[in-house]
Amino acid sequence: MTHSPDNRGDIRDFLISRRARLTPEQVGLPGSGRRRVPGLRRGEVAVLAGVSTEWYTRLEKGNISGVSEEVLDAVARTLRLTEDERTYLFDLAAAARPSRGTRRRRVTEVPPSLQWLLDTITLSAAVATDGCQNVVATNALSRVLFAPMLRSHTVTADNRLNIARYTFLDKASQRFYADWDAAATTTVALLRAEAARSPYDSGLRALVGELCTVSTEFRPLWAAHHVRTHHRGVKSFHHPDVGTVELVHQHLELPVSTRTGHALTVYTAQPGTPSEEKIRRLANWAAHQTRTPARTTDE
């Protein structure tokens, strides 16, 4: 049996931050004038969750191992956690229990069938990533759309692009993302959720450690404990050849492996918009590059 990772600090900071954002009035308690710190008191959370103050205090100190799902669910309801935040809390609890698992490195290879699938998508940019946000598969259009990312100095010697490293370690990302703040917040929230799901992932720990050390923008976002397990919506990019492109994106889980999570994100232009025309131009360029045979050194 291996010891569980020490995530008591994450549990403590997460619960305190969620307690701090609620007011007595929001949860049906009478206001009590000015408070030394914002948010609910521990005793108020305990009463609303149906546990003793002493017990909730232990929980907030990170002693979550062995806590029943019913109690965690009561705390989640009391703190008005979102679905993603509730999942995060339960993942932290699972990680705190003794485990027979071993520390592992993330497997980023994907089966050929996934690449075949991506190659059939021609009018949308499709990108497959693992939980560390390593890009593990792309289609032709995404390679044209995200060319600025693929040319980044953060791409590794074995041609591996990590979206989090690009976002925080390449200043050019602040030009490429039309709303860099939103992109950065989402990137960290996805990493935070993955850290709870995969507590033994040494690659993820190394990535977070690097970003906390090097990036002044990453550190406060990581400390904020924002969590997302899925992301969908609208995102805009400043492409050097066609200008600003606004795309709807959808995030889908991929059952590639039982050992690690993979996801497929598809970016599509809304029909009838200027971005649709731009994405068609990029798709034509991508198709031309795919059809054009590579020149050999003997020519």
mmCIF file of C-alpha atoms in Angstrom:
data_model
loop_
_atom_site.group_PDB
_atom_site.id
_atom_site.type_symbol
_atom_site.label_atom_id
_atom_site.label_comp_id
_atom_site.label_asym_id
_atom_site.label_seq_id
_atom_site.Cartn_x
_atom_site.Cartn_y
_atom_site.Cartn_z
ATOM 1 C CA MET A 1 0.000 0.000 0.000
ATOM 2 C CA THR A 2 1.304 3.458 -0.879
ATOM 3 C CA HIS A 3 0.708 6.603 1.111
ATOM 4 C CA SER A 4 -1.737 9.116 -0.273
ATOM 5 C CA PRO A 5 -0.367 12.472 -1.424
ATOM 6 C CA ASP A 6 -0.525 15.220 1.190
ATOM 7 C CA ASN A 7 -3.241 17.447 -0.248
ATOM 8 C CA ARG A 8 -4.386 18.911 3.064
ATOM 9 C CA GLY A 9 -3.251 22.362 2.000
ATOM 10 C CA ASP A 10 -5.359 22.187 -1.162
ATOM 11 C CA ILE A 11 -8.396 21.038 0.826
ATOM 12 C CA ARG A 12 -7.946 23.793 3.414
ATOM 13 C CA ASP A 13 -7.463 26.592 0.896
ATOM 14 C CA PHE A 14 -10.350 25.422 -1.286
ATOM 15 C CA LEU A 15 -12.891 25.198 1.547
ATOM 16 C CA ILE A 16 -11.804 28.501 3.100
ATOM 17 C CA SER A 17 -12.037 30.309 -0.235
ATOM 18 C CA ARG A 18 -15.523 28.934 -0.911
ATOM 19 C CA ARG A 19 -16.706 29.794 2.593
ATOM 20 C CA ALA A 20 -15.355 33.329 2.181
ATOM 21 C CA ARG A 21 -17.437 34.075 -0.887
ATOM 22 C CA LEU A 22 -20.794 33.496 0.850
ATOM 23 C CA THR A 23 -22.679 35.915 3.061
ATOM 24 C CA PRO A 24 -25.143 34.950 5.840
ATOM 25 C CA GLU A 25 -27.972 36.478 3.832
ATOM 26 C CA GLN A 26 -27.196 34.239 0.851
ATOM 27 C CA VAL A 27 -27.736 31.091 2.916
ATOM 28 C CA GLY A 28 -30.753 32.311 4.881
ATOM 29 C CA LEU A 29 -28.990 33.392 8.073
ATOM 30 C CA PRO A 30 -29.508 36.784 9.708
ATOM 31 C CA GLY A 31 -26.759 39.296 9.153
ATOM 32 C CA SER A 32 -24.576 40.078 12.127
ATOM 33 C CA GLY A 33 -22.996 43.384 11.200
ATOM 34 C CA ARG A 34 -19.365 43.791 10.212
ATOM 35 C CA ARG A 35 -17.078 40.756 10.335
ATOM 36 C CA ARG A 36 -13.329 40.550 10.743
ATOM 37 C CA VAL A 37 -13.090 38.356 7.644
ATOM 38 C CA PRO A 38 -15.522 38.026 4.726
ATOM 39 C CA GLY A 39 -17.880 35.124 4.344
ATOM 40 C CA LEU A 40 -19.467 32.576 6.627
ATOM 41 C CA ARG A 41 -17.995 31.469 9.916
ATOM 42 C CA ARG A 42 -16.982 27.848 10.379
ATOM 43 C CA GLY A 43 -19.746 27.341 12.934
ATOM 44 C CA GLU A 44 -22.366 28.593 10.473
ATOM 45 C CA VAL A 45 -21.197 26.175 7.803
ATOM 46 C CA ALA A 46 -21.249 23.362 10.360
ATOM 47 C CA VAL A 47 -24.826 24.113 11.420
ATOM 48 C CA LEU A 48 -26.067 24.296 7.850
ATOM 49 C CA ALA A 49 -24.268 21.065 6.919
ATOM 50 C CA GLY A 50 -25.562 19.233 9.989
ATOM 51 C CA VAL A 51 -22.191 18.519 11.627
ATOM 52 C CA SER A 52 -20.424 19.805 14.710
ATOM 53 C CA THR A 53 -18.180 22.853 14.556
ATOM 54 C CA GLU A 54 -15.258 20.764 15.811
ATOM 55 C CA TRP A 55 -15.795 18.213 13.082
ATOM 56 C CA TYR A 56 -16.038 20.827 10.318
ATOM 57 C CA THR A 57 -12.914 22.555 11.666
ATOM 58 C CA ARG A 58 -10.999 19.266 11.275
ATOM 59 C CA LEU A 59 -12.340 18.926 7.753
ATOM 60 C CA GLU A 60 -11.268 22.445 6.850
ATOM 61 C CA LYS A 61 -7.790 21.677 8.148
ATOM 62 C CA GLY A 62 -7.534 19.010 5.482
ATOM 63 C CA ASN A 63 -8.501 15.917 7.483
ATOM 64 C CA ILE A 64 -10.846 14.620 4.811
ATOM 65 C CA SER A 65 -9.804 10.966 4.613
ATOM 66 C CA GLY A 66 -12.656 8.660 5.598
ATOM 67 C CA VAL A 67 -15.360 11.314 5.359
ATOM 68 C CA SER A 68 -18.589 9.863 3.975
ATOM 69 C CA GLU A 69 -20.057 10.951 0.664
ATOM 70 C CA GLU A 70 -23.210 12.080 2.473
ATOM 71 C CA VAL A 71 -21.262 14.522 4.636
ATOM 72 C CA LEU A 72 -19.216 15.797 1.689
ATOM 73 C CA ASP A 73 -22.431 16.297 -0.250
ATOM 74 C CA ALA A 74 -23.920 18.285 2.655
ATOM 75 C CA VAL A 75 -20.832 20.504 2.790
ATOM 76 C CA ALA A 76 -20.947 20.979 -0.983
ATOM 77 C CA ARG A 77 -24.596 22.042 -0.826
ATOM 78 C CA THR A 78 -23.938 24.393 2.074
ATOM 79 C CA LEU A 79 -21.035 26.083 0.282
ATOM 80 C CA ARG A 80 -23.104 26.192 -2.928
ATOM 81 C CA LEU A 81 -20.407 24.524 -4.947
ATOM 82 C CA THR A 82 -20.829 24.278 -8.690
ATOM 83 C CA GLU A 83 -20.916 20.834 -10.282
ATOM 84 C CA ASP A 84 -17.234 21.159 -11.193
ATOM 85 C CA GLU A 85 -16.312 22.303 -7.677
ATOM 86 C CA ARG A 86 -18.259 19.439 -6.120
ATOM 87 C CA THR A 87 -16.409 16.970 -8.343
ATOM 88 C CA TYR A 88 -13.141 18.606 -7.303
ATOM 89 C CA LEU A 89 -13.965 18.224 -3.592
ATOM 90 C CA PHE A 90 -14.819 14.544 -4.032
ATOM 91 C CA ASP A 91 -11.622 13.993 -6.037
ATOM 92 C CA LEU A 92 -9.586 15.600 -3.229
ATOM 93 C CA ALA A 93 -11.262 13.264 -0.747
ATOM 94 C CA ALA A 94 -10.518 10.224 -2.894
ATOM 95 C CA ALA A 95 -6.877 11.292 -3.263
ATOM 96 C CA ALA A 96 -6.508 11.645 0.517
ATOM 97 C CA ARG A 97 -7.344 7.978 1.105
ATOM 98 C CA PRO A 98 -4.562 5.378 1.249
ATOM 99 C CA SER A 99 -4.054 3.951 -2.207
ATOM 100 C CA ARG A 100 -2.524 0.885 -3.752
ATOM 101 C CA GLY A 101 -1.780 2.851 -6.874
ATOM 102 C CA THR A 102 1.723 3.752 -7.938
ATOM 103 C CA ARG A 103 3.116 7.057 -8.984
ATOM 104 C CA ARG A 104 2.866 7.205 -12.744
ATOM 105 C CA ARG A 105 3.798 9.321 -15.668
ATOM 106 C CA ARG A 106 1.097 10.309 -18.076
ATOM 107 C CA VAL A 107 0.782 8.236 -21.246
ATOM 108 C CA THR A 108 0.244 10.679 -24.110
ATOM 109 C CA GLU A 109 0.204 8.334 -27.104
ATOM 110 C CA VAL A 110 -3.156 7.950 -28.827
ATOM 111 C CA PRO A 111 -4.391 5.149 -31.090
ATOM 112 C CA PRO A 112 -4.210 5.629 -34.886
ATOM 113 C CA SER A 113 -8.010 5.487 -35.047
ATOM 114 C CA LEU A 114 -8.204 8.807 -33.225
ATOM 115 C CA GLN A 115 -5.923 10.469 -35.760
ATOM 116 C CA TRP A 116 -8.007 8.996 -38.574
ATOM 117 C CA LEU A 117 -11.086 10.541 -36.956
ATOM 118 C CA LEU A 118 -9.458 13.966 -36.687
ATOM 119 C CA ASP A 119 -8.307 13.804 -40.316
ATOM 120 C CA THR A 120 -11.935 13.484 -41.475
ATOM 121 C CA ILE A 121 -12.862 16.795 -39.809
ATOM 122 C CA THR A 122 -12.150 19.468 -42.410
ATOM 123 C CA LEU A 123 -14.169 22.598 -41.582
ATOM 124 C CA SER A 124 -13.509 22.592 -37.832
ATOM 125 C CA ALA A 125 -10.236 22.715 -35.948
ATOM 126 C CA ALA A 126 -9.888 19.615 -33.771
ATOM 127 C CA VAL A 127 -7.287 19.185 -31.032
ATOM 128 C CA ALA A 128 -6.840 16.222 -28.688
ATOM 129 C CA THR A 129 -5.106 16.847 -25.370
ATOM 130 C CA ASP A 130 -4.272 14.902 -22.236
ATOM 131 C CA GLY A 131 -4.932 16.064 -18.691
ATOM 132 C CA CYS A 132 -1.607 17.913 -18.577
ATOM 133 C CA GLN A 133 -2.765 19.884 -21.653
ATOM 134 C CA ASN A 134 -0.172 18.306 -23.886
ATOM 135 C CA VAL A 135 -1.432 18.370 -27.471
ATOM 136 C CA VAL A 136 -1.388 14.740 -28.568
ATOM 137 C CA ALA A 137 -3.253 14.870 -31.899
ATOM 138 C CA THR A 138 -4.430 17.540 -34.352
ATOM 139 C CA ASN A 139 -6.157 17.820 -37.695
ATOM 140 C CA ALA A 140 -4.925 19.826 -40.684
ATOM 141 C CA LEU A 141 -7.067 22.895 -39.987
ATOM 142 C CA SER A 142 -5.977 23.144 -36.365
ATOM 143 C CA ARG A 143 -2.337 23.078 -37.465
ATOM 144 C CA VAL A 144 -3.001 26.121 -39.645
ATOM 145 C CA LEU A 145 -5.240 27.924 -37.151
ATOM 146 C CA PHE A 146 -2.858 27.365 -34.241
ATOM 147 C CA ALA A 147 0.330 27.903 -36.229
ATOM 148 C CA PRO A 148 1.483 30.673 -33.824
ATOM 149 C CA MET A 149 1.304 28.180 -30.955
ATOM 150 C CA LEU A 150 3.108 25.474 -32.898
ATOM 151 C CA ARG A 151 5.935 27.917 -33.703
ATOM 152 C CA SER A 152 6.340 28.872 -30.025
ATOM 153 C CA HIS A 153 9.689 28.551 -28.312
ATOM 154 C CA THR A 154 7.888 26.521 -25.627
ATOM 155 C CA VAL A 155 7.439 23.584 -28.034
ATOM 156 C CA THR A 156 9.801 20.839 -26.890
ATOM 157 C CA ALA A 157 12.598 19.238 -28.880
ATOM 158 C CA ASP A 158 10.356 16.245 -29.633
ATOM 159 C CA ASN A 159 7.762 18.651 -31.106
ATOM 160 C CA ARG A 160 5.407 18.542 -28.116
ATOM 161 C CA LEU A 161 3.156 21.546 -27.478
ATOM 162 C CA ASN A 162 1.751 22.114 -24.005
ATOM 163 C CA ILE A 163 -1.061 24.667 -23.942
ATOM 164 C CA ALA A 164 -0.424 25.757 -20.343
ATOM 165 C CA ARG A 165 3.290 26.335 -20.964
ATOM 166 C CA TYR A 166 2.497 28.301 -24.136
ATOM 167 C CA THR A 167 -0.113 30.413 -22.352
ATOM 168 C CA PHE A 168 2.097 31.420 -19.437
ATOM 169 C CA LEU A 169 5.643 31.179 -20.757
ATOM 170 C CA ASP A 170 5.301 32.712 -24.223
ATOM 171 C CA LYS A 171 4.391 36.417 -24.231
ATOM 172 C CA ALA A 172 3.157 36.002 -27.802
ATOM 173 C CA SER A 173 0.140 34.167 -26.384
ATOM 174 C CA GLN A 174 -1.171 37.495 -25.111
ATOM 175 C CA ARG A 175 -1.444 38.635 -28.723
ATOM 176 C CA PHE A 176 -2.808 35.364 -30.084
ATOM 177 C CA TYR A 177 -5.642 35.054 -27.543
ATOM 178 C CA ALA A 178 -8.121 37.892 -27.991
ATOM 179 C CA ASP A 179 -9.027 37.543 -24.285
ATOM 180 C CA TRP A 180 -5.848 36.280 -22.658
ATOM 181 C CA ASP A 181 -7.165 36.683 -19.091
ATOM 182 C CA ALA A 182 -10.111 34.375 -19.776
ATOM 183 C CA ALA A 183 -7.913 31.838 -21.570
ATOM 184 C CA ALA A 184 -5.406 31.852 -18.714
ATOM 185 C CA THR A 185 -8.093 31.436 -16.042
ATOM 186 C CA THR A 186 -9.656 28.499 -17.889
ATOM 187 C CA THR A 187 -6.277 26.865 -18.437
ATOM 188 C CA VAL A 188 -5.451 26.960 -14.726
ATOM 189 C CA ALA A 189 -8.943 25.837 -13.701
ATOM 190 C CA LEU A 190 -8.629 22.755 -15.907
ATOM 191 C CA LEU A 191 -5.193 21.966 -14.470
ATOM 192 C CA ARG A 192 -6.498 22.412 -10.918
ATOM 193 C CA ALA A 193 -9.301 19.890 -11.541
ATOM 194 C CA GLU A 194 -6.873 17.436 -13.146
ATOM 195 C CA ALA A 195 -4.511 17.703 -10.171
ATOM 196 C CA ALA A 196 -7.277 16.413 -7.907
ATOM 197 C CA ARG A 197 -8.210 13.610 -10.324
ATOM 198 C CA SER A 198 -4.601 12.480 -10.856
ATOM 199 C CA PRO A 199 -2.698 13.078 -7.597
ATOM 200 C CA TYR A 200 0.088 10.641 -8.518
ATOM 201 C CA ASP A 201 0.851 12.172 -11.913
ATOM 202 C CA SER A 202 4.471 13.268 -11.638
ATOM 203 C CA GLY A 203 4.343 14.990 -15.021
ATOM 204 C CA LEU A 204 1.477 17.185 -13.880
ATOM 205 C CA ARG A 205 3.227 17.991 -10.619
ATOM 206 C CA ALA A 206 6.368 18.974 -12.531
ATOM 207 C CA LEU A 207 4.359 21.210 -14.877
ATOM 208 C CA VAL A 208 2.597 23.024 -12.035
ATOM 209 C CA GLY A 209 5.882 23.415 -10.194
ATOM 210 C CA GLU A 210 7.542 24.929 -13.251
ATOM 211 C CA LEU A 211 4.704 27.372 -13.871
ATOM 212 C CA CYS A 212 4.517 28.403 -10.205
ATOM 213 C CA THR A 213 8.255 29.061 -10.235
ATOM 214 C CA VAL A 214 8.550 30.891 -13.538
ATOM 215 C CA SER A 215 5.216 32.647 -14.159
ATOM 216 C CA THR A 216 4.055 35.504 -11.956
ATOM 217 C CA GLU A 217 0.673 35.360 -13.715
ATOM 218 C CA PHE A 218 0.180 31.650 -12.992
ATOM 219 C CA ARG A 219 0.792 31.723 -9.225
ATOM 220 C CA PRO A 220 -2.227 33.810 -8.113
ATOM 221 C CA LEU A 221 -4.553 31.940 -10.472
ATOM 222 C CA TRP A 222 -3.404 28.612 -9.070
ATOM 223 C CA ALA A 223 -3.886 29.881 -5.518
ATOM 224 C CA ALA A 224 -7.456 30.995 -6.321
ATOM 225 C CA HIS A 225 -8.609 27.340 -6.634
ATOM 226 C CA HIS A 226 -10.907 27.984 -9.576
ATOM 227 C CA VAL A 227 -12.015 24.637 -11.002
ATOM 228 C CA ARG A 228 -13.376 23.499 -14.342
ATOM 229 C CA THR A 229 -13.787 19.977 -15.647
ATOM 230 C CA HIS A 230 -15.307 20.928 -18.999
ATOM 231 C CA HIS A 231 -15.185 24.069 -21.034
ATOM 232 C CA ARG A 232 -17.336 25.232 -23.892
ATOM 233 C CA GLY A 233 -18.286 28.589 -25.272
ATOM 234 C CA VAL A 234 -16.809 31.174 -27.627
ATOM 235 C CA LYS A 235 -13.137 32.005 -28.015
ATOM 236 C CA SER A 236 -11.398 34.481 -30.309
ATOM 237 C CA PHE A 237 -7.915 34.299 -31.775
ATOM 238 C CA HIS A 238 -5.794 36.866 -33.604
ATOM 239 C CA HIS A 239 -4.487 34.891 -36.561
ATOM 240 C CA PRO A 240 -1.553 36.548 -38.387
ATOM 241 C CA ASP A 241 -2.992 35.818 -41.856
ATOM 242 C CA VAL A 242 -6.767 36.281 -41.566
ATOM 243 C CA GLY A 243 -7.129 38.521 -38.508
ATOM 244 C CA THR A 244 -9.500 37.926 -35.618
ATOM 245 C CA VAL A 245 -11.435 34.648 -35.753
ATOM 246 C CA GLU A 246 -14.303 34.001 -33.335
ATOM 247 C CA LEU A 247 -15.065 30.311 -32.845
ATOM 248 C CA VAL A 248 -17.495 28.221 -30.836
ATOM 249 C CA HIS A 249 -15.657 25.451 -29.015
ATOM 250 C CA GLN A 250 -16.910 22.193 -27.526
ATOM 251 C CA HIS A 251 -14.967 19.941 -25.169
ATOM 252 C CA LEU A 252 -15.556 16.176 -25.338
ATOM 253 C CA GLU A 253 -14.076 13.437 -23.168
ATOM 254 C CA LEU A 254 -12.255 10.694 -25.083
ATOM 255 C CA PRO A 255 -12.188 7.081 -23.796
ATOM 256 C CA VAL A 256 -8.641 6.590 -25.052
ATOM 257 C CA SER A 257 -7.202 4.994 -21.924
ATOM 258 C CA THR A 258 -8.353 3.892 -18.489
ATOM 259 C CA ARG A 259 -5.130 5.282 -17.006
ATOM 260 C CA THR A 260 -5.314 8.879 -18.109
ATOM 261 C CA GLY A 261 -7.870 11.374 -19.347
ATOM 262 C CA HIS A 262 -7.913 12.669 -22.893
ATOM 263 C CA ALA A 263 -10.250 15.236 -24.382
ATOM 264 C CA LEU A 264 -11.159 16.451 -27.845
ATOM 265 C CA THR A 265 -11.841 20.147 -28.364
ATOM 266 C CA VAL A 266 -13.522 21.163 -31.617
ATOM 267 C CA TYR A 267 -13.550 24.796 -32.801
ATOM 268 C CA THR A 268 -16.263 25.771 -35.279
ATOM 269 C CA ALA A 269 -17.266 29.086 -36.835
ATOM 270 C CA GLN A 270 -20.878 30.175 -36.565
ATOM 271 C CA PRO A 271 -22.533 29.934 -40.006
ATOM 272 C CA GLY A 272 -23.000 33.205 -41.859
ATOM 273 C CA THR A 273 -20.386 35.125 -39.905
ATOM 274 C CA PRO A 274 -17.146 36.727 -41.122
ATOM 275 C CA SER A 275 -15.312 34.100 -39.091
ATOM 276 C CA GLU A 276 -16.886 31.337 -41.187
ATOM 277 C CA GLU A 277 -15.339 32.831 -44.320
ATOM 278 C CA LYS A 278 -11.974 33.126 -42.572
ATOM 279 C CA ILE A 279 -12.071 29.558 -41.318
ATOM 280 C CA ARG A 280 -12.907 28.363 -44.849
ATOM 281 C CA ARG A 281 -9.859 30.192 -46.171
ATOM 282 C CA LEU A 282 -7.706 28.533 -43.533
ATOM 283 C CA ALA A 283 -9.283 25.156 -44.358
ATOM 284 C CA ASN A 284 -8.410 25.622 -48.041
ATOM 285 C CA TRP A 285 -4.810 26.373 -47.121
ATOM 286 C CA ALA A 286 -4.744 23.327 -44.853
ATOM 287 C CA ALA A 287 -6.131 21.103 -47.618
ATOM 288 C CA HIS A 288 -3.549 22.439 -50.080
ATOM 289 C CA GLN A 289 -0.712 21.728 -47.658
ATOM 290 C CA THR A 290 -2.034 18.206 -47.130
ATOM 291 C CA ARG A 291 -2.228 17.517 -50.880
ATOM 292 C CA THR A 292 1.182 19.018 -51.686
ATOM 293 C CA PRO A 293 3.889 16.319 -51.431
ATOM 294 C CA ALA A 294 6.943 17.163 -49.382
ATOM 295 C CA ARG A 295 10.077 17.992 -51.364
ATOM 296 C CA THR A 296 12.930 15.559 -50.954
ATOM 297 C CA THR A 297 16.569 16.444 -50.576
ATOM 298 C CA ASP A 298 17.311 14.751 -53.936
ATOM 299 C CA GLU A 299 15.142 17.167 -55.943
#
